[in-house]
Amino acid sequence: MIRTWHLGDRHQSLVLACRNAGLPEVVYWGPALPESENLQVLAKAAVMDVTGGMVDENAPISLNPEASRTFPGQTGLSARDAAGKVLAPRFSFQSEERAGNELSLVYSDESCGLSLRFDLSLTEATSLFKLKAQLQSQEDIVVDWLAAPVLPVPAYADEMIEFSGRWCSEFLTNRLPFAPGARVRDNRTGRTDHAHFPGLIVCNPTTSNTAGEAFAFHYGWSGGHRMVAEELADGRRQVQFGHAFASLPTGTLFATAPLYATYSADGLNGAAVRFQRHVRSQIVKDARTPRPVHYNCWEAVYFDHKLDELKAIADRAAELGAERFVLDDGWFGKRDDDTSSLGDWTIDPSKYPDGLTPLIDHITSLGMEFGIWYEPEMVNEDSGLYRAHPDWILGPEDQTRGRQQLVLDMAREDVRKYLFDQMSAVLGNHAVGYVKWDHNRVLPVVDAPQTEGVYALIDQLRRAFPHVEFESCSSGGGRIDFGILERTQRVWLSDSNDALERQRIQHDAALFLPASVTGSHVGPRHCHTSGRVIGMSMRAWTAAQRHLGFEMDPRELTDDEARMLKAVTDWWKANRDWLMQADILRLDTIDPAIIAEIQVAETGDRFAAFAALTRPSDQILPHPIRLTGLDPDAVYKITLTNRDETPGLSRGAPLLKYQDLTVSGRYLMSHGLTLPWRFPETICVIEGQRLPN
Ligand code: DGJ
């Protein structure tokens, strides 16, 4: 008897089958199948042949490939009993629960005392699968590896795009060919990290932003993941995601984080839009709308907090249009540099003799919300907390320090209680609407309970202070994933406020992140992390592509710069209601110097496109940029929003340089928009309005 299940919507189908009573395997994942499709036939038709030099049956790439079935690749479970004996279960079917596109399957192996549960669901509104596995044991066991439900990818999808990065250059994409053997990522940093965003896109060499097939994955976990993308000797391919190797504690219950996955027939954008929508509608909760314009004082004052200066900065920020003022690192303990005070979350009386209230009152009187920086999981040796509780740290005492700091053991209830009480004393007694939650070093050990402890503390704080928004920062984008986004409303994408670097980072992050959660700030004229000087238009429009903020000392601005920044901020405010709900679609450009995207409103009736010329082009003239995501039969009015920035060296006459255009979606998506010539390191902003038929 073959059991089969079909999860699907109008975009995709996933068909599971299990022969005998064994674990099910995905026998089909791809475009939506007709309702009439006979799943029994699919299950049998998918069975691959056997020839010489092979065992007599191909072990399935089941939801958890089993060593006991002579699976020839990486197995989905690696576990030992208390005596160290390797466990090789052979699971058999116990029960199922089904409701629409939600399916739970339970399997067990009595001889090992193990049961394995899979929870699979498809959110139809976003066409994203959410897949989880949970292992239960009757005795204490050691689990080195438990994969979330394992998915096969087809042999025709020959490439993978995966992610690396570094401080100030998050979300670097690497496009690699699939080859025999396993591509393994095992993130040992204990956090999501700049270098290890837990995502993977399997596609064809020809898949572009706008066309082709893609199978995309994201593991929603903040404690470091492991990924295996393997081509077996017989050519079949599997993708596994789970917690970093050996990061689970010994015990009886082990669960993976959710693995999110989707199949797209519409290029990388098809998958990107689903992740973006899912973050907006299913992952992030209680995000303030409209999204307020940020001001963050870090690059203006660093640790040098002076009440009068901060008030003067706040005045200027409010004039420019800021609606939230975030007081960054330096307000607590004796924090005059980064060598001390983490852990002592009491207001520094030498900087704030009357507490924070005078500053907060000033900020709120300007109509801004007050936000405050914390790095709760960390402690400096030079702190009251460390002196009182040297035993509260995670890892050995002689470990290498990171930014002169140690990590608190967040699995301890007393540690979490201390942090909750310290933070509550500030949040509960002041008008605080926002917490920037930082995390500035890798962990000394990879440890899932640490991450569970962080999640528990944030959850507790969110319950106690439901009006407070949280931002996830980790030296910029070192902790960005759907696990942390389930409890925060914004991520600090990168410590790079260099607009040109930001263009690249936010472009690649848009494969998973919507604009509404992606913080992007207008930095100082002289960028502090790259040393470059970039014009205000480029800086302001780049930040306006995401959740806009400012982070320079606004007193450095010339009148022209201030005017430009105010104008872009006003534009952003006038458009944010739809922009922060829009789909970001990356554009394919023939000029590698151009990074371009279109943001299409949920209703489809308007869009904004941004084309940044990040360096001098090799070609002398700009070639048309083809848009995407529009209705080919609709007619759009097109405006070059920053037309007045076209330089004198543009001597020709593309119509858009002088006036708005009225053209069809088909024209925009096939011929594309011919833009005027411009200087490198500048940006073209284009707005489109769909006209009534
Ligand atoms: C690292 C963050 O990414 C910065 O934005 C800032 O908050 C500093 N930490 C403060 O120490």
XYZ file of C-alpha atoms and ligand atoms in Angstrom:
704
model
C 0.000 0.000 0.000
C 1.335 3.447 -0.887
C 0.302 6.371 1.283
C 0.316 9.725 -0.516
C -0.277 13.326 0.478
C -0.510 16.467 -1.585
C 0.108 19.970 -0.246
C -0.362 22.698 -2.772
C -1.809 25.933 -4.038
C -2.034 27.596 -7.425
C 1.751 28.119 -7.531
C 3.186 24.809 -6.429
C 2.569 21.224 -5.419
C 4.461 19.003 -3.032
C 3.608 15.324 -3.177
C 4.711 12.912 -0.476
C 4.534 9.171 -0.738
C 5.553 6.299 1.430
C 5.843 2.754 0.401
C 5.386 0.124 3.064
C 5.146 1.839 6.414
C 8.414 3.741 6.083
C 9.135 7.447 6.178
C 7.599 9.416 3.327
C 9.627 10.993 0.580
C 8.828 13.927 -1.630
C 8.121 12.378 -5.020
C 7.199 15.676 -6.657
C 7.905 19.338 -5.907
C 7.289 21.864 -8.618
C 4.537 23.707 -10.495
C 0.979 23.108 -9.298
C -0.400 19.782 -10.495
C -3.906 19.340 -11.835
C -6.407 18.121 -9.288
C -6.952 15.022 -11.391
C -3.324 13.920 -11.014
C -3.144 10.357 -9.732
C -0.744 10.457 -6.800
C -0.413 6.660 -6.675
C 0.888 6.740 -10.220
C 3.297 9.577 -9.375
C 4.635 7.619 -6.425
C 5.374 4.604 -8.579
C 6.536 6.545 -11.602
C 9.133 8.382 -9.534
C 10.886 5.160 -8.511
C 14.304 5.174 -10.115
C 15.894 2.206 -11.733
C 18.730 0.091 -10.359
C 21.669 -1.243 -12.313
C 24.977 -3.023 -11.769
C 27.171 -2.020 -8.872
C 24.228 -0.824 -6.797
C 22.248 -2.225 -3.903
C 18.943 -3.680 -5.002
C 16.792 -0.724 -4.078
C 17.487 3.013 -3.942
C 16.946 4.181 -0.390
C 14.528 7.109 -0.543
C 15.460 10.713 0.140
C 12.785 10.550 2.808
C 11.848 13.441 5.102
C 14.664 12.060 7.248
C 16.969 9.794 5.230
C 17.874 6.760 7.340
C 21.201 5.010 7.717
C 19.262 1.806 8.465
C 17.996 1.794 4.881
C 21.470 1.961 3.377
C 20.974 5.584 2.410
C 24.081 6.463 0.416
C 24.386 10.095 1.543
C 24.133 12.315 4.601
C 21.445 10.974 6.912
C 18.795 13.134 8.524
C 19.619 12.026 12.058
C 22.817 11.382 13.910
C 22.215 10.214 17.474
C 23.817 8.141 20.215
C 22.453 6.602 23.377
C 23.853 7.438 26.815
C 26.497 4.719 26.438
C 27.650 6.191 23.139
C 26.092 3.516 20.915
C 25.043 4.887 17.540
C 21.287 4.804 17.036
C 20.107 3.775 13.580
C 16.314 3.780 13.781
C 14.028 2.428 11.110
C 10.902 4.477 11.550
C 7.437 3.240 10.755
C 4.130 5.028 10.435
C 2.082 5.746 13.548
C -0.453 8.460 12.803
C -1.351 11.475 10.750
C -3.370 14.637 11.212
C -4.531 16.618 8.241
C -6.332 19.933 7.960
C -6.221 21.625 4.575
C -2.614 22.390 3.801
C -1.410 21.410 7.258
C -0.126 17.919 7.757
C 1.454 16.238 10.763
C 2.942 12.782 10.525
C 4.228 10.687 13.395
C 6.627 7.757 13.011
C 8.328 5.615 15.589
C 10.901 2.927 16.162
C 10.008 1.023 19.310
C 13.313 -0.849 19.448
C 15.195 2.451 19.819
C 12.486 4.122 21.890
C 12.271 6.984 19.391
C 9.450 8.791 17.723
C 9.775 11.346 14.961
C 7.142 13.900 14.117
C 6.947 16.081 11.024
C 4.833 19.220 10.856
C 4.378 20.436 7.325
C 2.250 23.333 6.234
C 1.787 25.591 3.274
C 0.646 29.155 3.912
C -1.497 29.798 0.882
C -1.472 33.575 1.269
C 2.282 33.594 0.729
C 2.888 30.190 -0.898
C 5.621 29.342 1.573
C 6.108 25.931 3.163
C 6.958 25.735 6.837
C 8.533 22.413 7.791
C 9.550 21.215 11.230
C 10.793 17.955 12.733
C 10.678 16.830 16.331
C 12.379 13.794 17.837
C 11.294 12.255 21.107
C 13.230 9.610 22.997
C 12.224 7.470 25.961
C 15.759 7.706 27.386
C 18.301 10.514 27.457
C 20.213 10.524 24.199
C 22.774 12.696 22.420
C 21.670 14.145 19.106
C 24.404 15.614 16.968
C 22.204 16.206 13.976
C 18.487 16.420 13.368
C 17.423 17.717 9.977
C 14.246 19.670 9.416
C 12.108 17.768 6.871
C 14.439 16.980 4.006
C 13.555 18.039 0.489
C 14.960 16.752 -2.770
C 15.837 19.168 -5.564
C 15.779 18.034 -9.174
C 18.846 17.229 -11.208
C 17.949 19.874 -13.788
C 18.392 22.612 -11.187
C 22.111 22.646 -11.537
C 23.244 25.558 -9.442
C 22.914 26.840 -5.932
C 23.059 30.372 -4.640
C 24.202 30.538 -1.068
C 25.306 33.242 1.301
C 28.467 34.441 2.919
C 29.409 37.920 4.106
C 31.305 39.894 6.675
C 30.899 42.921 8.906
C 29.749 45.770 6.636
C 29.098 43.378 3.746
C 26.238 41.103 4.682
C 24.254 38.851 2.296
C 27.037 38.149 -0.197
C 25.682 35.694 -2.740
C 27.771 32.866 -4.165
C 26.533 30.986 -7.195
C 28.019 27.508 -7.299
C 27.450 24.483 -9.514
C 26.021 21.382 -7.926
C 28.638 18.619 -8.098
C 28.896 15.086 -6.768
C 29.317 15.178 -3.005
C 28.043 17.509 -0.341
C 28.293 21.236 0.027
C 28.128 21.647 3.805
C 27.785 24.825 5.821
C 28.150 24.474 9.563
C 27.934 27.824 11.297
C 29.965 27.538 14.493
C 29.500 31.152 15.632
C 26.458 30.531 17.818
C 24.544 33.303 16.072
C 23.131 33.695 12.590
C 26.218 35.757 11.770
C 27.226 38.047 8.911
C 28.982 35.185 7.156
C 26.273 32.536 7.314
C 22.781 33.793 6.452
C 20.810 30.506 6.564
C 19.424 30.597 3.055
C 19.830 28.648 -0.149
C 18.381 28.979 -3.625
C 18.681 26.074 -6.006
C 18.161 27.112 -9.610
C 19.360 26.806 -13.187
C 22.329 28.608 -14.713
C 19.779 30.619 -16.701
C 17.565 31.566 -13.743
C 17.590 35.332 -13.410
C 15.798 37.734 -11.134
C 12.826 37.815 -13.457
C 12.706 34.411 -15.153
C 13.417 30.737 -14.621
C 12.871 28.233 -11.866
C 14.095 28.402 -8.290
C 13.743 26.289 -5.153
C 14.424 28.550 -2.201
C 15.051 27.754 1.478
C 15.487 29.636 4.721
C 16.093 28.147 8.177
C 14.446 30.360 10.807
C 16.953 30.042 13.630
C 19.317 32.509 15.320
C 21.808 30.110 16.909
C 23.788 29.002 13.884
C 22.627 26.499 11.294
C 23.979 23.579 9.351
C 23.107 23.028 5.711
C 23.841 20.074 3.495
C 23.226 20.363 -0.241
C 24.256 17.030 -1.596
C 24.411 15.308 -4.925
C 24.407 11.566 -4.375
C 26.514 9.239 -6.483
C 23.326 8.258 -8.336
C 22.680 11.901 -9.256
C 19.780 12.560 -6.896
C 20.048 15.708 -4.778
C 18.885 16.542 -1.307
C 18.816 19.682 0.838
C 19.016 19.474 4.612
C 18.856 22.274 7.167
C 19.077 22.086 10.939
C 20.806 23.530 13.971
C 24.597 23.686 13.860
C 26.221 20.296 14.423
C 26.224 19.117 18.054
C 24.564 22.247 19.377
C 21.572 20.486 20.930
C 21.825 19.412 24.563
C 21.496 15.814 25.731
C 17.884 15.039 26.554
C 14.700 13.412 25.401
C 13.084 16.051 23.197
C 14.722 17.671 20.186
C 13.125 20.028 17.722
C 14.311 21.802 14.630
C 13.455 25.379 13.869
C 11.102 25.917 10.934
C 12.535 25.440 7.493
C 10.775 27.752 5.038
C 10.763 26.698 1.402
C 9.122 27.568 -1.862
C 9.236 26.696 -5.543
C 9.152 29.597 -7.972
C 8.526 29.496 -11.703
C 9.085 33.273 -11.826
C 12.794 33.566 -11.249
C 14.439 34.619 -8.036
C 11.840 37.353 -7.611
C 9.036 34.812 -7.412
C 10.647 33.309 -4.310
C 11.813 36.649 -2.903
C 8.320 38.098 -2.958
C 6.960 35.105 -1.072
C 9.572 35.419 1.660
C 8.991 39.192 1.876
C 5.222 38.770 2.124
C 5.574 35.990 4.652
C 7.790 38.139 6.875
C 5.309 41.006 6.677
C 2.148 39.036 7.222
C 3.118 35.905 9.188
C 6.421 36.433 10.974
C 6.630 40.000 12.258
C 4.033 40.949 14.832
C 2.838 44.339 16.058
C 5.006 46.523 13.825
C 4.139 50.186 14.207
C 2.403 51.707 11.195
C 3.125 53.962 9.565
C 6.774 52.975 9.944
C 8.357 55.932 11.762
C 11.422 57.711 10.356
C 14.366 56.871 12.609
C 17.118 58.944 14.006
C 19.997 56.995 15.593
C 22.769 58.925 17.361
C 25.553 56.297 17.188
C 27.672 57.770 14.404
C 26.973 61.298 15.650
C 28.249 60.995 19.210
C 29.398 57.404 19.876
C 30.004 57.174 23.655
C 30.263 60.907 24.160
C 26.755 61.636 25.442
C 26.087 65.240 26.417
C 22.536 66.189 27.170
C 22.652 69.597 25.454
C 24.244 68.190 22.333
C 21.753 65.349 22.145
C 18.908 67.809 22.503
C 20.340 69.988 19.725
C 20.733 66.920 17.524
C 17.171 65.868 18.300
C 15.908 69.335 17.327
C 17.623 69.103 13.982
C 16.567 65.487 13.386
C 12.941 66.391 14.069
C 13.124 69.317 11.637
C 14.364 66.936 8.981
C 11.409 64.650 9.609
C 12.581 62.064 12.152
C 9.831 60.498 14.253
C 11.839 58.190 16.484
C 15.083 59.034 18.293
C 17.245 56.082 19.306
C 19.786 56.666 22.039
C 22.552 54.235 21.190
C 25.361 52.694 23.244
C 26.880 54.769 26.078
C 23.985 55.781 28.379
C 24.516 53.214 31.185
C 27.087 52.147 33.786
C 30.342 53.984 33.142
C 30.349 53.279 29.470
C 32.805 55.807 28.042
C 34.220 53.326 25.563
C 33.641 49.696 24.706
C 35.780 48.238 27.479
C 33.316 48.415 30.345
C 29.820 48.340 31.833
C 27.916 45.833 29.722
C 25.652 44.174 32.267
C 25.163 47.316 34.388
C 21.950 48.580 32.857
C 21.493 51.580 35.098
C 21.611 55.142 33.822
C 25.073 56.757 34.044
C 24.625 59.643 36.543
C 27.706 61.477 35.265
C 26.138 61.802 31.806
C 22.522 61.989 32.957
C 22.519 63.504 36.475
C 18.718 63.808 36.383
C 18.219 60.494 34.650
C 16.955 60.035 31.107
C 13.694 61.883 31.672
C 14.963 65.334 30.615
C 16.192 63.917 27.304
C 13.088 61.799 26.780
C 10.796 64.729 27.583
C 12.648 66.852 25.068
C 12.386 64.164 22.410
C 8.718 63.520 22.989
C 7.996 67.256 23.033
C 9.400 67.286 19.494
C 6.839 64.666 18.535
C 9.368 61.837 18.394
C 9.270 58.461 20.082
C 12.223 57.540 22.296
C 14.206 54.368 21.688
C 17.137 52.946 23.611
C 20.076 50.599 22.970
C 20.808 47.416 24.910
C 23.166 44.525 24.509
C 21.580 42.277 27.122
C 23.407 39.020 26.456
C 26.834 40.499 27.100
C 28.990 41.436 30.066
C 32.315 43.246 30.452
C 34.733 42.061 33.089
C 34.872 45.688 34.139
C 31.298 45.750 35.396
C 29.429 45.380 38.657
C 27.578 42.417 37.206
C 30.722 40.453 36.407
C 32.287 41.244 39.748
C 29.153 39.943 41.476
C 28.538 36.936 39.205
C 31.668 35.771 37.388
C 30.007 32.352 37.156
C 27.207 33.654 34.916
C 29.270 33.591 31.750
C 28.908 31.154 28.888
C 31.946 29.039 28.074
C 35.310 28.740 29.779
C 36.855 31.579 31.744
C 40.008 31.620 29.594
C 38.141 31.979 26.303
C 39.146 34.596 23.732
C 37.259 37.818 24.347
C 35.296 39.579 21.594
C 35.174 43.390 21.775
C 36.502 42.946 25.319
C 33.282 41.247 26.330
C 31.988 37.908 27.533
C 28.612 36.314 26.926
C 26.077 35.631 29.669
C 24.632 32.139 29.924
C 21.118 32.870 28.761
C 19.918 29.364 29.541
C 20.078 30.298 33.247
C 16.840 31.518 34.701
C 18.622 33.766 37.220
C 20.484 35.500 34.378
C 17.277 36.111 32.472
C 15.517 37.333 35.619
C 18.330 39.786 36.329
C 18.170 41.144 32.772
C 14.388 41.325 32.785
C 14.406 43.267 36.062
C 17.159 45.647 34.917
C 15.492 46.349 31.598
C 12.019 46.611 33.105
C 13.242 49.274 35.511
C 14.108 51.484 32.542
C 11.322 50.476 30.165
C 8.679 50.574 32.882
C 9.587 53.981 34.268
C 10.210 55.930 31.087
C 8.374 56.663 27.879
C 10.317 54.146 25.798
C 8.784 52.882 22.573
C 11.728 51.077 21.036
C 14.662 48.865 21.963
C 17.653 48.339 19.714
C 18.904 44.917 20.841
C 22.548 44.445 19.932
C 24.860 41.397 20.042
C 28.452 42.206 19.226
C 30.460 39.041 19.325
C 30.330 35.423 18.293
C 29.680 32.909 21.062
C 32.475 30.885 22.674
C 30.433 27.715 22.122
C 27.610 26.730 19.788
C 24.708 26.154 22.048
C 21.001 25.972 21.244
C 19.824 26.671 24.845
C 21.579 30.044 24.619
C 19.366 31.023 21.705
C 16.272 29.560 23.358
C 17.102 31.683 26.412
C 17.392 34.850 24.330
C 14.087 34.095 22.642
C 12.458 33.527 26.054
C 13.736 36.844 27.412
C 12.590 38.842 24.400
C 9.213 37.092 24.529
C 8.878 37.943 28.214
C 9.774 41.587 27.608
C 7.367 41.795 24.707
C 4.575 40.456 26.878
C 5.403 42.959 29.618
C 5.859 45.912 27.240
C 3.647 45.188 24.242
C 3.915 48.770 22.978
C 7.716 48.521 22.624
C 9.181 47.626 19.235
C 12.433 45.676 19.106
C 15.213 45.822 16.565
C 17.687 42.984 16.006
C 21.216 44.245 15.569
C 24.426 42.254 15.791
C 27.309 44.482 14.726
C 24.931 45.295 11.876
C 23.414 42.238 10.234
C 24.869 39.445 12.362
C 21.481 38.183 13.566
C 18.945 38.326 10.767
C 16.632 35.364 10.337
C 12.942 34.562 10.678
C 13.477 33.224 14.223
C 14.548 36.600 15.556
C 12.045 38.376 13.308
C 9.219 36.487 15.006
C 10.004 38.597 18.063
C 11.372 41.842 16.577
C 10.073 44.371 14.080
C 13.232 45.611 12.393
C 16.748 44.484 11.616
C 19.819 46.649 11.444
C 20.959 45.315 8.102
C 24.553 46.470 8.264
C 26.915 48.788 10.078
C 27.834 50.118 6.649
C 26.088 53.417 6.051
C 27.998 53.692 2.765
C 25.145 54.062 0.278
C 26.974 52.202 -2.472
C 27.669 49.229 -0.242
C 24.100 49.430 1.052
C 22.756 49.221 -2.470
C 24.390 45.829 -2.877
C 23.561 44.575 0.602
C 19.904 45.573 0.549
C 19.496 44.288 -3.007
C 20.673 40.814 -1.987
C 18.855 40.886 1.362
C 15.621 41.541 -0.558
C 15.776 37.899 -1.640
C 14.281 37.318 1.823
C 13.492 40.635 3.534
C 10.766 43.195 2.888
C 11.455 46.927 3.107
C 9.309 47.367 6.220
C 11.789 45.513 8.474
C 15.019 46.515 6.775
C 16.637 49.478 8.516
C 18.581 51.796 6.207
C 20.130 55.045 7.423
C 21.536 58.168 5.835
C 25.039 58.255 7.267
C 27.637 60.985 7.654
C 29.054 62.766 4.603
C 32.395 61.023 5.199
C 31.316 57.437 5.657
C 32.811 56.138 8.904
C 33.251 52.573 7.747
C 34.447 53.062 4.159
C 36.006 56.546 4.221
C 34.078 57.472 1.081
C 32.219 60.694 0.430
C 28.882 60.089 -1.255
C 26.385 62.748 -2.286
C 23.190 63.337 -0.337
C 20.838 62.308 -3.130
C 22.434 58.878 -3.374
C 22.517 58.485 0.400
C 18.965 59.644 0.971
C 17.313 57.709 -1.844
C 19.191 54.548 -0.895
C 17.824 54.765 2.662
C 14.375 55.630 1.275
C 14.300 52.264 -0.498
C 13.877 50.580 2.895
C 12.849 51.631 6.425
C 14.310 55.124 6.402
C 16.491 56.617 9.094
C 19.311 59.121 9.661
C 22.497 58.434 11.551
C 24.822 61.383 10.978
C 25.194 64.431 13.197
C 22.562 66.522 11.426
C 24.451 69.661 12.359
C 27.044 68.724 9.699
C 24.517 69.158 6.894
C 24.804 72.077 4.487
C 21.590 73.845 3.599
C 21.502 72.041 0.268
C 22.027 68.666 1.894
C 19.354 69.359 4.488
C 16.921 70.492 1.797
C 17.541 67.346 -0.235
C 17.222 65.067 2.782
C 14.021 66.761 3.911
C 12.544 66.469 0.420
C 13.354 62.745 0.171
C 12.017 62.176 3.692
C 8.800 63.985 2.793
C 8.529 61.837 -0.336
C 9.052 58.699 1.744
C 6.423 59.728 4.264
C 3.944 60.499 1.515
C 4.493 57.043 0.003
C 5.347 54.799 2.951
C 1.853 53.440 3.442
C 2.048 51.526 0.192
C 5.845 51.288 -0.119
C 6.237 49.420 3.163
C 3.692 46.859 1.899
C 5.122 46.650 -1.609
C 6.893 43.726 -3.249
C 10.545 44.375 -4.010
C 11.432 42.898 -7.386
C 15.060 42.927 -8.424
C 15.652 44.042 -11.985
C 17.977 42.315 -14.434
C 20.273 44.922 -15.928
C 22.766 44.414 -18.711
C 25.151 46.886 -17.088
C 26.798 45.354 -14.004
C 27.449 48.854 -12.641
C 23.704 49.299 -12.127
C 21.754 47.899 -9.193
C 18.071 48.304 -9.867
C 14.777 47.269 -8.360
C 11.098 48.019 -8.640
C 8.740 48.197 -5.678
C 5.218 47.364 -6.773
C 2.245 48.247 -4.574
C 0.076 45.401 -3.261
C -2.772 46.735 -5.388
C -0.558 46.871 -8.483
C -1.707 50.417 -9.186
C 1.606 52.136 -8.585
C 5.299 51.514 -8.300
C 8.642 53.120 -7.605
C 11.803 51.965 -9.362
C 15.344 52.771 -8.325
C 18.380 52.435 -10.592
C 21.673 53.140 -8.835
C 24.806 53.612 -10.908
C 27.262 52.323 -8.350
C 30.435 52.987 -10.375
C 31.379 54.290 -13.821
C 29.817 52.189 -16.541
C 31.882 50.434 -19.169
C 29.347 51.488 -21.761
C 29.081 55.115 -22.782
C 25.280 55.406 -22.736
C 22.638 54.069 -20.410
C 20.658 51.305 -22.082
C 16.979 50.798 -21.386
C 16.133 49.203 -18.054
C 13.427 46.573 -18.318
C 10.878 46.669 -15.518
C 8.985 43.686 -14.195
C 5.918 42.784 -12.155
C 3.546 45.043 -14.129
C 0.343 44.318 -15.988
C 1.378 44.122 -19.659
C -2.022 45.339 -20.784
C -2.224 48.288 -18.422
C -1.044 51.790 -19.203
C 1.234 53.602 -16.803
C 2.185 57.218 -16.326
C 5.940 57.332 -15.737
C 7.748 60.148 -13.936
C 11.472 60.601 -13.423
C 11.170 61.831 -9.843
C 14.646 63.337 -9.561
C 14.746 64.667 -13.123
C 16.270 67.925 -11.862
C 19.480 66.094 -10.963
C 20.327 65.271 -14.588
C 23.778 66.798 -15.211
C 24.756 69.108 -18.103
C 26.837 66.301 -19.615
C 23.577 64.644 -20.560
C 23.253 66.368 -23.953
C 20.670 64.211 -25.709
C 16.919 64.112 -25.588
C 15.408 60.939 -24.092
C 11.800 61.951 -23.580
C 11.788 61.022 -19.893
C 14.417 63.703 -19.300
C 11.852 66.389 -20.116
C 8.428 64.983 -19.458
C 6.383 62.131 -18.123
C 5.582 59.177 -20.369
C 2.406 57.216 -20.844
C 3.289 53.704 -21.961
C 2.059 50.163 -21.587
C 3.311 47.649 -19.064
C 4.326 45.512 -22.017
C 6.610 48.252 -23.339
C 8.133 48.824 -19.896
C 8.811 45.129 -19.409
C 10.077 44.356 -22.921
C 11.790 47.453 -24.326
C 12.341 49.134 -20.986
C 12.909 52.708 -19.895
C 15.581 54.811 -21.566
C 17.126 56.997 -18.890
C 19.266 60.112 -19.292
C 23.040 59.903 -18.896
C 24.253 60.611 -15.374
C 27.273 60.648 -13.151
C 28.452 57.512 -11.393
C 27.384 57.122 -7.764
C 23.999 58.645 -8.510
C 20.541 57.159 -8.627
C 17.470 57.504 -10.841
C 14.123 57.360 -9.095
C 11.156 56.540 -11.285
C 7.519 56.541 -10.260
C 4.731 54.826 -12.106
C 1.001 55.179 -11.784
C -1.395 52.788 -13.445
C -4.002 54.709 -15.414
C -7.640 53.669 -15.456
C -8.554 51.609 -18.538
C 27.193 47.760 16.857
C 25.983 48.271 16.147
O 25.858 47.649 14.921
C 26.072 49.774 16.018
O 24.995 50.263 15.284
C 26.097 50.360 17.408
O 24.875 50.131 18.042
C 27.241 49.769 18.188
N 27.239 48.337 18.169
C 27.216 50.233 19.617
O 28.190 49.657 20.369
